[in-house]
Tab-separated table of C-alpha atoms in Angstrom:
chain	number	residue	atom	x	y	z
A	166	ASP	CA	98.356	92.695	120.198
A	167	ILE	CA	101.116	92.848	117.629
A	168	VAL	CA	103.244	95.911	118.379
A	169	LEU	CA	105.204	97.598	115.588
A	170	THR	CA	108.269	99.668	116.458
A	171	GLN	CA	109.643	102.388	114.189
A	172	SER	CA	112.316	105.017	114.751
A	173	PRO	CA	110.713	108.454	115.129
A	174	ALA	CA	112.769	110.337	112.582
A	175	LEU	CA	115.362	110.037	109.843
A	176	ALA	CA	117.311	112.686	107.921
A	177	VAL	CA	118.823	111.792	104.539
A	178	SER	CA	120.627	113.901	101.950
A	179	LEU	CA	118.957	114.495	98.615
A	180	GLY	CA	119.844	111.732	96.163
A	181	GLN	CA	120.975	109.306	98.846
A	182	ARG	CA	119.287	106.177	100.173
A	183	ALA	CA	116.745	106.186	103.002
A	184	THR	CA	116.135	102.983	104.952
A	185	ILE	CA	113.197	102.924	107.347
A	186	SER	CA	112.807	99.981	109.675
A	187	CYS	CA	109.824	98.340	111.330
A	188	LYS	CA	110.156	95.609	113.931
A	189	THR	CA	107.270	93.555	115.298
A	190	ASN	CA	106.970	91.688	118.592
A	191	GLN	CA	105.365	88.706	116.856
A	192	ASN	CA	105.884	86.949	113.552
A	193	VAL	CA	103.592	88.347	110.836
A	194	ASP	CA	104.300	85.625	108.296
A	195	TYR	CA	101.566	83.194	107.344
A	196	TYR	CA	101.505	80.590	104.598
A	197	GLY	CA	104.295	82.179	102.595
A	198	ASN	CA	103.171	85.799	102.896
A	199	SER	CA	104.403	88.509	105.211
A	200	TYR	CA	101.411	90.581	106.271
A	201	MET	CA	103.277	93.883	106.423
A	202	HIS	CA	102.411	97.015	104.461
A	203	TRP	CA	103.873	100.513	104.116
A	204	TYR	CA	102.191	103.902	103.709
A	205	GLN	CA	103.353	107.459	103.068
A	206	GLN	CA	101.502	110.375	104.601
A	207	LYS	CA	102.191	114.029	103.859
A	208	PRO	CA	100.773	116.829	106.048
A	209	GLY	CA	97.111	117.473	105.348
A	210	GLN	CA	96.770	114.415	103.094
A	211	GLN	CA	95.477	110.912	103.519
A	212	PRO	CA	97.889	107.967	103.744
A	213	LYS	CA	99.009	106.490	100.431
A	214	LEU	CA	99.826	102.817	99.999
A	215	LEU	CA	103.421	102.213	98.878
A	216	ILE	CA	104.182	98.548	99.509
A	217	TYR	CA	101.935	95.599	100.320
A	218	LEU	CA	102.777	92.142	101.624
A	219	ALA	CA	106.280	93.298	102.535
A	220	SER	CA	107.745	93.654	99.050
A	221	ASN	CA	105.076	94.328	96.434
A	222	LEU	CA	105.024	97.798	94.880
A	223	ALA	CA	101.566	99.373	94.839
A	224	SER	CA	100.108	100.661	91.609
A	225	GLY	CA	101.575	103.956	90.431
A	226	ILE	CA	104.404	103.990	92.976
A	227	PRO	CA	107.854	104.663	91.495
A	228	ALA	CA	110.472	101.924	91.619
A	229	ARG	CA	112.607	104.120	93.887
A	230	PHE	CA	110.508	102.625	96.668
A	231	SER	CA	111.098	99.036	97.733
A	232	GLY	CA	110.309	96.829	100.691
A	233	ARG	CA	111.844	93.738	102.122
A	234	GLY	CA	111.820	91.578	105.196
A	235	SER	CA	110.038	88.681	106.837
A	236	GLY	CA	109.062	87.419	110.239
A	237	THR	CA	109.576	90.317	112.604
A	238	ASP	CA	111.976	92.629	110.726
A	239	PHE	CA	111.025	94.781	107.775
A	240	THR	CA	112.490	97.717	105.884
A	241	LEU	CA	111.252	100.316	103.435
A	242	THR	CA	113.976	101.733	101.184
A	243	ILE	CA	113.795	104.876	99.077
A	244	ASP	CA	116.694	105.164	96.641
A	245	PRO	CA	117.398	107.800	95.582
A	246	VAL	CA	115.387	110.146	97.802
A	247	GLU	CA	113.778	113.199	96.272
A	248	ALA	CA	112.635	116.402	97.970
A	249	ASP	CA	108.993	115.334	97.525
A	250	ASP	CA	109.607	112.259	99.705
A	251	THR	CA	109.429	114.413	102.833
A	252	ALA	CA	106.638	112.695	104.755
A	253	THR	CA	105.838	110.340	107.605
A	254	TYR	CA	106.058	106.650	106.762
A	255	TYR	CA	103.975	104.044	108.576
A	256	CYS	CA	104.184	100.279	108.639
A	257	GLN	CA	101.022	98.263	109.270
A	258	GLN	CA	100.491	94.572	109.973
A	259	SER	CA	97.429	92.518	109.144
A	260	ARG	CA	98.491	89.098	110.457
A	261	ASN	CA	96.429	89.484	113.628
A	262	LEU	CA	93.833	92.238	113.535
A	263	LEU	CA	95.360	95.448	112.194
A	264	THR	CA	97.933	97.639	113.891
A	265	PHE	CA	100.234	100.452	112.803
A	266	GLY	CA	103.708	101.519	113.716
A	267	SER	CA	104.188	104.932	115.280
A	268	GLY	CA	105.580	106.405	112.060
A	269	THR	CA	109.005	107.607	110.896
A	270	LYS	CA	109.273	111.232	109.844
A	271	LEU	CA	111.662	111.547	106.902
A	272	GLU	CA	113.545	114.805	106.414
A	273	ILE	CA	115.461	115.444	103.204
A	274	LYS	CA	118.621	117.471	103.755
B	964	GLU	CA	88.711	104.703	90.049
B	965	VAL	CA	87.404	104.230	93.560
B	966	GLN	CA	86.907	107.376	95.635
B	967	LEU	CA	85.937	107.633	99.295
B	968	GLN	CA	84.661	110.718	101.097
B	969	GLU	CA	83.992	111.113	104.812
B	970	SER	CA	81.299	113.427	106.120
B	971	GLY	CA	79.837	114.296	109.495
B	972	PRO	CA	79.986	116.783	112.359
B	973	GLY	CA	83.357	118.272	113.170
B	974	LEU	CA	82.473	118.902	116.807
B	975	VAL	CA	80.907	116.443	119.251
B	976	LYS	CA	80.203	116.951	122.957
B	977	PRO	CA	81.634	114.562	125.537
B	978	SER	CA	79.383	111.573	126.364
B	979	GLN	CA	77.542	111.929	123.051
B	980	SER	CA	77.866	109.774	119.939
B	981	LEU	CA	80.147	110.437	117.004
B	982	SER	CA	78.604	109.542	113.636
B	983	LEU	CA	80.401	109.619	110.305
B	984	THR	CA	79.461	108.575	106.784
B	985	CYS	CA	81.789	107.283	104.099
B	986	SER	CA	80.440	107.701	100.575
B	987	VAL	CA	82.077	105.463	97.997
B	988	THR	CA	82.054	106.065	94.244
B	989	GLY	CA	83.553	104.005	91.445
B	990	TYR	CA	83.373	100.705	93.314
B	991	SER	CA	80.677	98.673	95.050
B	992	ILE	CA	80.845	98.168	98.802
B	993	THR	CA	79.386	94.698	98.230
B	994	SER	CA	82.932	93.735	97.304
B	995	ASN	CA	86.012	93.929	99.544
B	996	TYR	CA	86.147	95.218	103.106
B	997	TRP	CA	85.540	98.780	104.254
B	998	GLY	CA	87.158	100.208	107.308
B	999	TRP	CA	87.560	103.126	109.652
B	1000	ILE	CA	90.956	104.306	110.875
B	1001	ARG	CA	91.762	107.328	113.007
B	1002	LYS	CA	94.875	109.412	113.518
B	1003	PHE	CA	95.319	111.151	116.835
B	1004	PRO	CA	97.130	114.428	117.440
B	1005	GLY	CA	100.736	113.317	117.760
B	1006	ASN	CA	100.395	110.978	114.772
B	1007	LYS	CA	99.357	107.673	116.347
B	1008	MET	CA	97.204	105.669	113.902
B	1009	GLU	CA	94.513	103.268	115.097
B	1010	TRP	CA	92.410	100.809	113.133
B	1011	MET	CA	88.853	100.976	114.480
B	1012	GLY	CA	87.001	98.287	112.559
B	1013	TYR	CA	85.631	97.177	109.226
B	1014	ILE	CA	82.536	95.857	107.515
B	1015	SER	CA	82.833	93.156	104.906
B	1016	TYR	CA	81.246	92.710	101.501
B	1017	SER	CA	78.636	90.490	103.175
B	1018	GLY	CA	77.904	92.871	106.033
B	1019	SER	CA	79.861	91.107	108.763
B	1020	THR	CA	81.948	93.289	111.030
B	1021	SER	CA	85.212	93.184	112.949
B	1022	TYR	CA	86.175	95.700	115.595
B	1023	ASN	CA	89.275	96.715	117.475
B	1024	PRO	CA	88.882	95.075	120.894
B	1025	SER	CA	89.772	98.354	122.577
B	1026	LEU	CA	86.609	99.909	121.099
B	1027	LYS	CA	84.305	96.924	120.956
B	1028	SER	CA	81.820	98.157	123.525
B	1029	ARG	CA	81.431	101.591	121.904
B	1030	ILE	CA	81.658	101.098	118.145
B	1031	SER	CA	79.242	100.135	115.421
B	1032	ILE	CA	79.867	100.014	111.675
B	1033	THR	CA	76.893	99.632	109.362
B	1034	ARG	CA	76.177	100.167	105.681
B	1035	ASP	CA	73.565	101.136	103.110
B	1036	THR	CA	74.302	99.247	99.916
B	1037	SER	CA	71.616	101.134	97.991
B	1038	LYS	CA	73.550	104.363	98.556
B	1039	ASN	CA	76.991	102.713	98.497
B	1040	GLN	CA	77.776	104.188	101.893
B	1041	PHE	CA	79.021	102.840	105.188
B	1042	PHE	CA	78.854	104.426	108.593
B	1043	LEU	CA	80.720	104.759	111.855
B	1044	GLN	CA	79.081	105.285	115.200
B	1045	LEU	CA	81.219	105.701	118.300
B	1046	ASN	CA	79.331	106.060	121.563
B	1047	SER	CA	80.185	107.785	124.825
B	1048	VAL	CA	82.995	109.843	123.349
B	1049	THR	CA	85.581	111.680	125.434
B	1050	THR	CA	88.242	114.212	124.552
B	1051	GLU	CA	90.520	111.218	123.898
B	1052	ASP	CA	88.462	110.508	120.757
B	1053	THR	CA	89.556	113.783	119.149
B	1054	ALA	CA	91.224	112.705	115.904
B	1055	THR	CA	91.120	112.726	112.136
B	1056	TYR	CA	88.899	109.879	110.979
B	1057	TYR	CA	89.562	108.099	107.689
B	1058	CYS	CA	87.559	105.545	105.785
B	1059	ALA	CA	89.414	103.088	103.570
B	1060	ARG	CA	88.991	100.104	101.296
B	1061	LEU	CA	90.705	96.937	102.467
B	1062	GLU	CA	91.821	93.976	100.432
B	1063	ASN	CA	91.603	90.391	101.714
B	1064	SER	CA	95.203	90.677	102.896
B	1065	GLY	CA	94.286	93.554	105.202
B	1066	VAL	CA	96.097	96.182	103.163
B	1067	MET	CA	94.311	99.528	102.819
B	1068	ASP	CA	94.649	100.479	99.184
B	1069	ALA	CA	92.298	103.457	98.939
B	1070	TRP	CA	91.593	106.146	101.512
B	1071	GLY	CA	89.263	109.062	101.980
B	1072	GLN	CA	90.649	112.529	102.618
B	1073	GLY	CA	89.800	112.360	106.309
B	1074	ALA	CA	87.374	114.139	108.626
B	1075	SER	CA	88.633	116.069	111.617
B	1076	VAL	CA	86.500	115.513	114.719
B	1077	THR	CA	86.960	117.398	117.962
B	1078	VAL	CA	85.320	116.253	121.172
B	1079	SER	CA	84.743	119.268	123.371
B	1080	SER	CA	82.019	120.863	125.452
């Protein structure tokens, strides 16, 4: 299984930059694509796709959100953070079956 | 716009089967892939399996002996059956649309299922 490791929590001041990391125990690159995706989930809501294939912004997602990385190291950046960004953020790989990270809970100070 | 909606019992007894329906509107399930994902108390997310546009299936190996995903294209619905449930299967169950890349770009609102006697 491909295991994804995320830090449990992050606190960032309003208007600053939030960087959320996701590390995998195996390479998730294949033929020029990195099979890593990012989701936002707020309490009581379903997950929402933010970033697909490591760096592509999903439809309707503001440009404050960005993703980068390859191989085994990936980051989701929110810059600047807004109060509404309070949520849990999950990474997910699809290189070999489908697995999720444990989620990073973002607090806005 | 595609919309997905889960439905089914919110309470299942241990050793019984859990059955959920995902009703899809605005998009045909004869395109793309359609999956089930669950979120446990404590926030762990687990992909359970999917059914493809052609009806083929893929399952999480950890569930392979207990899970079945089927569909009814005439109703544009797909289904989850999980057999021999235990309290460990208590979770919120989501259905989702998957692209070829494995990204889940549309989700249902989720169905909370408790396994308890």
